[in-house]
mmCIF file of C-alpha atoms and ligand atoms in Angstrom:
data_model
loop_
_atom_site.group_PDB
_atom_site.id
_atom_site.type_symbol
_atom_site.label_atom_id
_atom_site.label_comp_id
_atom_site.label_asym_id
_atom_site.label_seq_id
_atom_site.Cartn_x
_atom_site.Cartn_y
_atom_site.Cartn_z
ATOM 1 C CA MET A 1198 -89.459 -98.585 -68.450
ATOM 2 C CA ALA A 1199 -89.173 -95.828 -65.879
ATOM 3 C CA ILE A 1200 -91.117 -97.825 -63.364
ATOM 4 C CA GLN A 1201 -89.220 -99.653 -60.655
ATOM 5 C CA LEU A 1202 -90.127 -103.020 -59.127
ATOM 6 C CA VAL A 1203 -89.302 -103.852 -55.511
ATOM 7 C CA THR A 1204 -90.230 -106.994 -53.615
ATOM 8 C CA THR A 1205 -89.233 -106.230 -50.030
ATOM 9 C CA ALA A 1206 -90.547 -103.739 -47.489
ATOM 10 C CA ALA A 1207 -86.982 -102.550 -46.814
ATOM 11 C CA ARG A 1208 -86.382 -101.680 -50.493
ATOM 12 C CA LEU A 1209 -89.784 -100.028 -50.727
ATOM 13 C CA ARG A 1210 -88.862 -97.760 -47.818
ATOM 14 C CA THR A 1211 -85.449 -96.762 -49.193
ATOM 15 C CA GLU A 1212 -86.605 -96.331 -52.810
ATOM 16 C CA SER A 1213 -89.734 -94.304 -51.974
ATOM 17 C CA ALA A 1214 -87.683 -92.071 -49.643
ATOM 18 C CA ARG A 1215 -85.085 -91.591 -52.375
ATOM 19 C CA LEU A 1216 -87.759 -90.679 -54.953
ATOM 20 C CA LEU A 1217 -89.501 -88.285 -52.578
ATOM 21 C CA LYS A 1218 -86.181 -86.562 -51.886
ATOM 22 C CA GLU A 1219 -85.137 -86.518 -55.559
ATOM 23 C CA LYS A 1220 -88.445 -84.912 -56.586
ATOM 24 C CA GLY A 1221 -88.491 -82.556 -53.580
ATOM 25 C CA GLY A 1222 -91.977 -84.013 -53.091
ATOM 26 C CA SER A 1223 -94.421 -83.478 -50.274
ATOM 27 C CA SER A 1224 -96.959 -86.265 -50.921
ATOM 28 C CA GLN A 1225 -96.938 -90.009 -51.398
ATOM 29 C CA ALA A 1226 -99.708 -92.350 -52.512
ATOM 30 C CA LEU A 1227 -100.436 -96.045 -52.328
ATOM 31 C CA VAL A 1228 -102.636 -97.925 -54.812
ATOM 32 C CA PRO A 1229 -103.227 -101.434 -53.459
ATOM 33 C CA THR A 1230 -104.134 -104.132 -56.020
ATOM 34 C CA MET A 1231 -104.036 -107.873 -56.507
ATOM 35 C CA GLY A 1232 -102.711 -107.578 -60.061
ATOM 36 C CA ALA A 1233 -104.458 -108.811 -63.248
ATOM 37 C CA LEU A 1234 -104.873 -105.130 -63.875
ATOM 38 C CA HIS A 1235 -107.397 -103.474 -66.181
ATOM 39 C CA GLU A 1236 -108.569 -99.954 -67.023
ATOM 40 C CA GLY A 1237 -110.283 -99.646 -63.598
ATOM 41 C CA HIS A 1238 -106.943 -100.054 -61.844
ATOM 42 C CA ALA A 1239 -105.319 -97.719 -64.387
ATOM 43 C CA GLU A 1240 -107.850 -95.042 -63.424
ATOM 44 C CA LEU A 1241 -106.938 -95.484 -59.733
ATOM 45 C CA ALA A 1242 -103.261 -95.128 -60.627
ATOM 46 C CA ARG A 1243 -103.781 -92.073 -62.867
ATOM 47 C CA THR A 1244 -105.857 -90.364 -60.178
ATOM 48 C CA ALA A 1245 -103.095 -91.001 -57.637
ATOM 49 C CA VAL A 1246 -100.418 -89.760 -60.052
ATOM 50 C CA GLY A 1247 -102.404 -86.567 -60.659
ATOM 51 C CA GLN A 1248 -102.597 -85.812 -56.940
ATOM 52 C CA ASN A 1249 -99.236 -86.939 -55.506
ATOM 53 C CA ASP A 1250 -95.494 -86.546 -56.015
ATOM 54 C CA VAL A 1251 -94.587 -90.207 -55.498
ATOM 55 C CA VAL A 1252 -96.955 -93.081 -56.294
ATOM 56 C CA VAL A 1253 -96.504 -96.667 -55.169
ATOM 57 C CA ALA A 1254 -98.766 -99.437 -56.485
ATOM 58 C CA SER A 1255 -98.782 -102.756 -54.690
ATOM 59 C CA ILE A 1256 -99.502 -106.105 -56.291
ATOM 60 C CA PHE A 1257 -100.201 -108.850 -53.790
ATOM 61 C CA VAL A 1258 -102.662 -111.729 -53.991
ATOM 62 C CA ASN A 1259 -103.522 -112.016 -50.316
ATOM 63 C CA PRO A 1260 -104.107 -115.625 -49.222
ATOM 64 C CA LEU A 1261 -105.800 -114.423 -46.015
ATOM 65 C CA GLN A 1262 -108.863 -113.145 -47.865
ATOM 66 C CA PHE A 1263 -109.569 -116.241 -49.966
ATOM 67 C CA GLY A 1264 -111.923 -118.836 -48.524
ATOM 68 C CA GLU A 1265 -111.097 -121.628 -50.935
ATOM 69 C CA ALA A 1266 -107.595 -122.604 -52.024
ATOM 70 C CA VAL A 1267 -108.781 -123.122 -55.627
ATOM 71 C CA ASP A 1268 -109.887 -119.493 -55.905
ATOM 72 C CA LEU A 1269 -106.472 -118.377 -54.698
ATOM 73 C CA GLU A 1270 -104.717 -120.703 -57.142
ATOM 74 C CA ARG A 1271 -106.779 -119.670 -60.145
ATOM 75 C CA TYR A 1272 -106.457 -115.931 -59.447
ATOM 76 C CA PRO A 1273 -104.880 -114.566 -62.662
ATOM 77 C CA ARG A 1274 -101.255 -113.410 -62.415
ATOM 78 C CA THR A 1275 -100.026 -111.120 -65.198
ATOM 79 C CA LEU A 1276 -97.025 -109.248 -63.757
ATOM 80 C CA GLU A 1277 -95.397 -108.118 -67.029
ATOM 81 C CA ALA A 1278 -98.625 -106.615 -68.398
ATOM 82 C CA ASP A 1279 -99.401 -105.095 -64.974
ATOM 83 C CA LEU A 1280 -96.027 -103.319 -64.901
ATOM 84 C CA ALA A 1281 -96.597 -101.904 -68.394
ATOM 85 C CA LEU A 1282 -100.066 -100.615 -67.417
ATOM 86 C CA LEU A 1283 -98.777 -98.994 -64.214
ATOM 87 C CA ASP A 1284 -95.800 -97.519 -66.055
ATOM 88 C CA ALA A 1285 -98.114 -95.953 -68.648
ATOM 89 C CA ALA A 1286 -100.209 -94.505 -65.817
ATOM 90 C CA GLY A 1287 -97.110 -92.792 -64.403
ATOM 91 C CA VAL A 1288 -96.630 -94.907 -61.261
ATOM 92 C CA ASP A 1289 -93.101 -94.624 -59.818
ATOM 93 C CA LEU A 1290 -92.723 -97.805 -57.836
ATOM 94 C CA VAL A 1291 -94.359 -101.231 -57.758
ATOM 95 C CA PHE A 1292 -94.241 -103.238 -54.556
ATOM 96 C CA ALA A 1293 -94.844 -106.906 -55.375
ATOM 97 C CA PRO A 1294 -93.834 -108.925 -52.306
ATOM 98 C CA ASP A 1295 -94.186 -112.688 -52.034
ATOM 99 C CA VAL A 1296 -96.270 -114.327 -49.309
ATOM 100 C CA ASP A 1297 -93.251 -114.917 -47.024
ATOM 101 C CA GLU A 1298 -92.348 -111.237 -47.112
ATOM 102 C CA VAL A 1299 -95.824 -110.220 -45.986
ATOM 103 C CA TYR A 1300 -96.451 -113.128 -43.600
ATOM 104 C CA PRO A 1301 -93.049 -114.313 -42.355
ATOM 105 C CA GLY A 1302 -93.603 -117.308 -40.125
ATOM 106 C CA GLY A 1303 -97.039 -118.010 -41.546
ATOM 107 C CA GLU A 1304 -100.429 -116.431 -41.034
ATOM 108 C CA PRO A 1305 -100.542 -113.627 -38.469
ATOM 109 C CA ARG A 1306 -101.888 -114.500 -35.032
ATOM 110 C CA VAL A 1307 -103.308 -111.027 -34.565
ATOM 111 C CA ARG A 1308 -105.679 -109.712 -37.222
ATOM 112 C CA ILE A 1309 -108.030 -106.847 -37.860
ATOM 113 C CA SER A 1310 -111.600 -107.740 -36.970
ATOM 114 C CA ALA A 1311 -113.867 -106.060 -39.515
ATOM 115 C CA GLY A 1312 -116.854 -106.110 -37.148
ATOM 116 C CA PRO A 1313 -120.585 -106.098 -37.899
ATOM 117 C CA MET A 1314 -120.354 -104.137 -41.179
ATOM 118 C CA ALA A 1315 -118.612 -107.189 -42.607
ATOM 119 C CA ASP A 1316 -121.313 -109.721 -41.689
ATOM 120 C CA LYS A 1317 -123.663 -108.730 -44.505
ATOM 121 C CA TRP A 1318 -123.557 -108.692 -48.307
ATOM 122 C CA GLU A 1319 -120.182 -109.961 -49.515
ATOM 123 C CA GLY A 1320 -119.235 -110.979 -45.987
ATOM 124 C CA ALA A 1321 -122.288 -113.253 -45.697
ATOM 125 C CA SER A 1322 -121.121 -115.494 -48.520
ATOM 126 C CA ARG A 1323 -117.393 -115.139 -47.790
ATOM 127 C CA PRO A 1324 -116.851 -115.683 -44.046
ATOM 128 C CA GLY A 1325 -113.582 -114.150 -42.828
ATOM 129 C CA HIS A 1326 -112.976 -112.396 -46.147
ATOM 130 C CA PHE A 1327 -113.029 -108.838 -44.790
ATOM 131 C CA ASP A 1328 -110.936 -109.678 -41.712
ATOM 132 C CA GLY A 1329 -108.302 -110.969 -44.137
ATOM 133 C CA ALA A 1330 -108.700 -108.043 -46.520
ATOM 134 C CA LEU A 1331 -108.485 -105.390 -43.776
ATOM 135 C CA THR A 1332 -105.498 -107.133 -42.210
ATOM 136 C CA VAL A 1333 -103.530 -106.918 -45.443
ATOM 137 C CA VAL A 1334 -104.754 -103.374 -46.173
ATOM 138 C CA ALA A 1335 -103.508 -102.345 -42.708
ATOM 139 C CA LYS A 1336 -100.120 -103.892 -43.465
ATOM 140 C CA LEU A 1337 -99.951 -102.351 -46.952
ATOM 141 C CA LEU A 1338 -100.866 -98.920 -45.574
ATOM 142 C CA HIS A 1339 -97.942 -99.251 -43.174
ATOM 143 C CA TYR A 1340 -95.540 -100.440 -45.883
ATOM 144 C CA GLY A 1341 -96.483 -97.541 -48.165
ATOM 145 C CA MET A 1342 -96.288 -94.794 -45.545
ATOM 146 C CA PRO A 1343 -93.729 -92.088 -46.406
ATOM 147 C CA GLY A 1344 -90.900 -91.339 -44.017
ATOM 148 C CA ALA A 1345 -90.365 -87.791 -42.759
ATOM 149 C CA ALA A 1346 -88.786 -85.814 -45.616
ATOM 150 C CA ALA A 1347 -86.004 -83.415 -44.610
ATOM 151 C CA GLY A 1348 -86.987 -79.783 -45.063
ATOM 152 C CA THR A 1349 -90.546 -80.325 -46.350
ATOM 153 C CA GLY A 1350 -92.236 -81.513 -43.151
ATOM 154 C CA VAL A 1351 -94.365 -84.654 -42.867
ATOM 155 C CA PRO A 1352 -95.433 -85.710 -46.371
ATOM 156 C CA ALA A 1353 -99.147 -86.097 -47.114
ATOM 157 C CA TYR A 1354 -100.163 -89.735 -47.445
ATOM 158 C CA ARG A 1355 -103.127 -90.930 -49.543
ATOM 159 C CA ALA A 1356 -104.407 -94.353 -50.551
ATOM 160 C CA TYR A 1357 -106.742 -95.028 -53.491
ATOM 161 C CA PHE A 1358 -109.621 -97.508 -53.514
ATOM 162 C CA GLY A 1359 -112.314 -98.216 -56.118
ATOM 163 C CA GLN A 1360 -115.990 -97.620 -55.432
ATOM 164 C CA LYS A 1361 -116.523 -100.865 -57.355
ATOM 165 C CA ASP A 1362 -115.819 -102.721 -54.099
ATOM 166 C CA ALA A 1363 -118.208 -100.591 -52.071
ATOM 167 C CA GLN A 1364 -118.245 -102.714 -48.916
ATOM 168 C CA GLN A 1365 -114.452 -102.967 -48.885
ATOM 169 C CA LEU A 1366 -114.152 -99.194 -49.355
ATOM 170 C CA ALA A 1367 -116.639 -98.503 -46.532
ATOM 171 C CA LEU A 1368 -114.745 -100.885 -44.231
ATOM 172 C CA VAL A 1369 -111.348 -99.397 -45.082
ATOM 173 C CA GLN A 1370 -112.728 -95.907 -44.385
ATOM 174 C CA ARG A 1371 -114.106 -97.149 -41.047
ATOM 175 C CA MET A 1372 -110.843 -98.857 -40.110
ATOM 176 C CA VAL A 1373 -108.798 -95.755 -40.895
ATOM 177 C CA ALA A 1374 -111.194 -93.532 -38.914
ATOM 178 C CA ASP A 1375 -111.743 -95.898 -35.992
ATOM 179 C CA LEU A 1376 -108.087 -96.864 -35.573
ATOM 180 C CA ASN A 1377 -106.518 -93.475 -36.435
ATOM 181 C CA PHE A 1378 -104.429 -94.495 -39.433
ATOM 182 C CA PRO A 1379 -102.563 -91.387 -40.665
ATOM 183 C CA VAL A 1380 -103.726 -91.682 -44.264
ATOM 184 C CA GLU A 1381 -106.423 -90.113 -46.423
ATOM 185 C CA ILE A 1382 -108.572 -92.666 -48.254
ATOM 186 C CA VAL A 1383 -109.524 -91.447 -51.736
ATOM 187 C CA PRO A 1384 -112.466 -93.235 -53.434
ATOM 188 C CA VAL A 1385 -112.375 -93.581 -57.231
ATOM 189 C CA PRO A 1386 -115.614 -94.070 -59.260
ATOM 190 C CA THR A 1387 -116.237 -97.418 -60.937
ATOM 191 C CA VAL A 1388 -114.871 -97.776 -64.455
ATOM 192 C CA ARG A 1389 -117.215 -99.605 -66.868
ATOM 193 C CA SER A 1390 -116.977 -100.906 -70.389
ATOM 194 C CA ALA A 1391 -119.060 -99.028 -72.982
ATOM 195 C CA ASP A 1392 -122.013 -101.424 -72.522
ATOM 196 C CA GLY A 1393 -122.117 -100.757 -68.762
ATOM 197 C CA LEU A 1394 -120.430 -103.867 -67.335
ATOM 198 C CA ALA A 1395 -118.190 -102.899 -64.393
ATOM 199 C CA LEU A 1396 -114.605 -103.871 -65.194
ATOM 200 C CA SER A 1397 -113.356 -106.771 -63.087
ATOM 201 C CA SER A 1398 -110.483 -109.214 -63.335
ATOM 202 C CA ARG A 1399 -113.161 -111.931 -63.071
ATOM 203 C CA ASN A 1400 -114.906 -110.894 -66.312
ATOM 204 C CA ARG A 1401 -112.332 -112.881 -68.271
ATOM 205 C CA PHE A 1402 -113.946 -116.093 -66.998
ATOM 206 C CA LEU A 1403 -117.314 -115.237 -68.636
ATOM 207 C CA SER A 1404 -118.349 -116.722 -72.001
ATOM 208 C CA ALA A 1405 -119.762 -114.264 -74.565
ATOM 209 C CA GLU A 1406 -123.289 -115.385 -73.673
ATOM 210 C CA GLN A 1407 -122.688 -115.055 -69.921
ATOM 211 C CA ARG A 1408 -121.130 -111.639 -70.394
ATOM 212 C CA GLU A 1409 -124.196 -110.481 -72.318
ATOM 213 C CA ALA A 1410 -126.447 -111.829 -69.536
ATOM 214 C CA ALA A 1411 -124.340 -110.080 -66.884
ATOM 215 C CA LEU A 1412 -125.271 -106.693 -68.364
ATOM 216 C CA VAL A 1413 -128.592 -106.957 -66.519
ATOM 217 C CA LEU A 1414 -126.765 -106.044 -63.279
ATOM 218 C CA SER A 1415 -125.680 -102.593 -64.451
ATOM 219 C CA ARG A 1416 -128.998 -102.111 -66.265
ATOM 220 C CA ALA A 1417 -130.945 -102.740 -63.067
ATOM 221 C CA LEU A 1418 -128.648 -100.393 -61.128
ATOM 222 C CA ARG A 1419 -129.118 -97.708 -63.756
ATOM 223 C CA LEU A 1420 -132.895 -98.042 -63.399
ATOM 224 C CA ILE A 1421 -132.580 -97.406 -59.658
ATOM 225 C CA GLU A 1422 -130.238 -94.484 -60.272
ATOM 226 C CA GLU A 1423 -132.652 -92.893 -62.767
ATOM 227 C CA ARG A 1424 -135.543 -93.208 -60.320
ATOM 228 C CA ALA A 1425 -133.431 -91.681 -57.526
ATOM 229 C CA ASN A 1426 -132.424 -88.764 -59.759
ATOM 230 C CA ALA A 1427 -136.074 -88.237 -60.692
ATOM 231 C CA ARG A 1428 -136.998 -88.398 -56.974
ATOM 232 C CA GLN A 1429 -139.366 -91.252 -57.645
ATOM 233 C CA PRO A 1430 -139.929 -94.302 -55.444
ATOM 234 C CA LEU A 1431 -137.039 -96.666 -56.186
ATOM 235 C CA ASP A 1432 -139.327 -99.676 -56.647
ATOM 236 C CA LEU A 1433 -136.572 -102.127 -55.930
ATOM 237 C CA ASP A 1434 -138.963 -105.045 -56.470
ATOM 238 C CA SER A 1435 -139.386 -104.347 -60.181
ATOM 239 C CA ALA A 1436 -135.616 -103.888 -60.623
ATOM 240 C CA ARG A 1437 -135.090 -107.214 -58.843
ATOM 241 C CA ALA A 1438 -137.640 -108.848 -61.133
ATOM 242 C CA LEU A 1439 -135.690 -107.583 -64.147
ATOM 243 C CA VAL A 1440 -132.536 -109.319 -62.873
ATOM 244 C CA GLU A 1441 -134.423 -112.489 -61.983
ATOM 245 C CA SER A 1442 -135.905 -112.655 -65.481
ATOM 246 C CA GLN A 1443 -132.427 -113.373 -66.850
ATOM 247 C CA PRO A 1444 -131.995 -117.190 -66.643
ATOM 248 C CA LEU A 1445 -128.172 -117.160 -66.703
ATOM 249 C CA VAL A 1446 -128.012 -114.834 -63.696
ATOM 250 C CA ASP A 1447 -128.472 -116.161 -60.173
ATOM 251 C CA LEU A 1448 -129.187 -113.118 -57.987
ATOM 252 C CA ASP A 1449 -127.704 -113.179 -54.478
ATOM 253 C CA TYR A 1450 -128.697 -109.740 -53.163
ATOM 254 C CA PHE A 1451 -129.927 -106.413 -54.495
ATOM 255 C CA GLU A 1452 -130.449 -103.809 -51.770
ATOM 256 C CA VAL A 1453 -130.407 -100.089 -51.136
ATOM 257 C CA VAL A 1454 -128.299 -99.300 -48.076
ATOM 258 C CA ASP A 1455 -126.942 -96.470 -45.967
ATOM 259 C CA PRO A 1456 -123.439 -95.786 -47.369
ATOM 260 C CA ARG A 1457 -121.925 -95.368 -43.908
ATOM 261 C CA THR A 1458 -123.432 -98.327 -42.048
ATOM 262 C CA LEU A 1459 -124.431 -100.563 -45.004
ATOM 263 C CA GLU A 1460 -127.786 -101.179 -43.282
ATOM 264 C CA PRO A 1461 -130.777 -101.498 -45.675
ATOM 265 C CA LEU A 1462 -132.929 -98.412 -46.239
ATOM 266 C CA ALA A 1463 -136.099 -100.382 -46.883
ATOM 267 C CA GLU A 1464 -138.534 -97.501 -46.415
ATOM 268 C CA ASN A 1465 -136.976 -95.557 -49.308
ATOM 269 C CA CYS A 1466 -137.517 -98.253 -51.805
ATOM 270 C CA ARG A 1467 -141.225 -98.690 -52.395
ATOM 271 C CA GLU A 1468 -143.904 -95.994 -52.323
ATOM 272 C CA THR A 1469 -142.075 -92.929 -50.964
ATOM 273 C CA PRO A 1470 -140.043 -90.704 -53.312
ATOM 274 C CA PHE A 1471 -136.341 -91.253 -52.699
ATOM 275 C CA ARG A 1472 -134.374 -88.525 -50.938
ATOM 276 C CA GLY A 1473 -130.922 -88.544 -49.417
ATOM 277 C CA GLU A 1474 -127.765 -90.530 -49.888
ATOM 278 C CA ALA A 1475 -127.642 -94.245 -50.414
ATOM 279 C CA LEU A 1476 -125.875 -97.036 -52.170
ATOM 280 C CA ALA A 1477 -127.588 -99.646 -54.349
ATOM 281 C CA LEU A 1478 -125.663 -102.916 -54.020
ATOM 282 C CA ILE A 1479 -126.008 -105.982 -56.208
ATOM 283 C CA ALA A 1480 -124.307 -109.387 -56.340
ATOM 284 C CA ALA A 1481 -125.049 -112.352 -58.564
ATOM 285 C CA ARG A 1482 -123.492 -115.518 -59.821
ATOM 286 C CA VAL A 1483 -123.120 -115.693 -63.588
ATOM 287 C CA GLY A 1484 -121.711 -118.995 -64.816
ATOM 288 C CA PRO A 1485 -118.407 -119.600 -63.041
ATOM 289 C CA VAL A 1486 -118.093 -116.225 -61.333
ATOM 290 C CA ARG A 1487 -119.682 -114.102 -58.671
ATOM 291 C CA LEU A 1488 -120.079 -110.508 -59.836
ATOM 292 C CA ILE A 1489 -120.665 -107.434 -57.691
ATOM 293 C CA ASP A 1490 -121.632 -103.934 -58.698
ATOM 294 C CA ASN A 1491 -123.174 -100.833 -57.126
ATOM 295 C CA VAL A 1492 -124.208 -97.223 -57.744
ATOM 296 C CA PRO A 1493 -124.091 -94.350 -55.281
ATOM 297 C CA LEU A 1494 -127.455 -92.522 -55.049
ATOM 298 C CA ASP A 1495 -127.709 -88.887 -54.088
ATOM 299 C CA SER A 1496 -130.959 -87.028 -54.391
HETATM 300 P P1 AMP B 1420 -108.466 -105.764 -57.074
HETATM 301 O O1 AMP B 1420 -107.041 -105.915 -57.423
HETATM 302 O O2 AMP B 1420 -109.375 -106.124 -58.213
HETATM 303 O O3 AMP B 1420 -108.849 -106.372 -55.787
HETATM 304 O O4 AMP B 1420 -108.739 -104.217 -56.906
HETATM 305 C C1 AMP B 1420 -107.771 -103.279 -56.557
HETATM 306 C C2 AMP B 1420 -108.441 -101.933 -56.489
HETATM 307 O O5 AMP B 1420 -108.981 -101.608 -57.759
HETATM 308 C C3 AMP B 1420 -109.608 -101.896 -55.496
HETATM 309 O O6 AMP B 1420 -109.578 -100.669 -54.794
HETATM 310 C C4 AMP B 1420 -110.799 -101.989 -56.390
HETATM 311 O O7 AMP B 1420 -111.962 -101.415 -55.849
HETATM 312 C C5 AMP B 1420 -110.329 -101.221 -57.606
HETATM 313 N N1 AMP B 1420 -111.113 -101.579 -58.792
HETATM 314 C C6 AMP B 1420 -111.357 -102.818 -59.284
HETATM 315 N N2 AMP B 1420 -112.179 -102.760 -60.353
HETATM 316 C C7 AMP B 1420 -112.462 -101.444 -60.539
HETATM 317 C C8 AMP B 1420 -113.264 -100.713 -61.489
HETATM 318 N N3 AMP B 1420 -113.947 -101.332 -62.453
HETATM 319 N N4 AMP B 1420 -113.316 -99.374 -61.358
HETATM 320 C C9 AMP B 1420 -112.638 -98.729 -60.379
HETATM 321 N N5 AMP B 1420 -111.868 -99.351 -59.465
HETATM 322 C C10 AMP B 1420 -111.781 -100.686 -59.542
#
């Protein structure tokens, strides 16, 4: 394998600097993940590899963003397979620190506060989740930052996030803008299986029957997307009814929101033809797992 695994911030710094110098590169990328990688993560990695000279992927299951210890414990860990997938995607370096490396001396006393955009949607059912997620993203963005390369000026620095986690992406973009992080955030479209289900490391916990039932989420989103493209009223109520007609699916929320503020755009949804930019967000519990999905709307 050409790919290299490092577990400390110090080694990450020296190895990424060495690679950047060796390649005479002028750009470095970070692809943050929690492992248990699938084709969605591979797409993030390939996009980063296509746009940068040196690509670092991180694998870290962040205890700070899990509410319940059982969820943290049962989070799948598949390091060998993850390394093979990242290697095939062309990633140079994998940073897989342990918890003590990232949080020496225990949980940090100072954290990022995600603010009001984190109170809704996923944040409503997972209190503190986005504070924990943004805190580790801030740290990872610092770990992955390239040093000044001799002769080629300050390298470009990009980080890749999936649109699948739309609220997380919006919050990371806000954090980077509001707190002046010197990094460009690059969104990558959601990767789906052929039947429409958004790929997720949680899908492995679904039975065949539950997986089939879960398809109603992407179906309902597609309905909204088709209406938006046709400049029709979105008629969110009928799309909601479709989801609620599936007995194995327990709908949490299904809303059309402003992509920048994540506030609902209620007036677009019923009688008036849809115009503008929006995001349709959905979350539901299916058997043992909570699934989220979304589609960007642009009409
Ligand atoms: P995770 O390790 O699942 O927390 O996700 C790591 C990154 O992969 C995040 O930026 C996710 O948004 C992204 N990601 C997860 N699933 C998908 C998918 N199906 N398509 C595109 N990106 C994804």
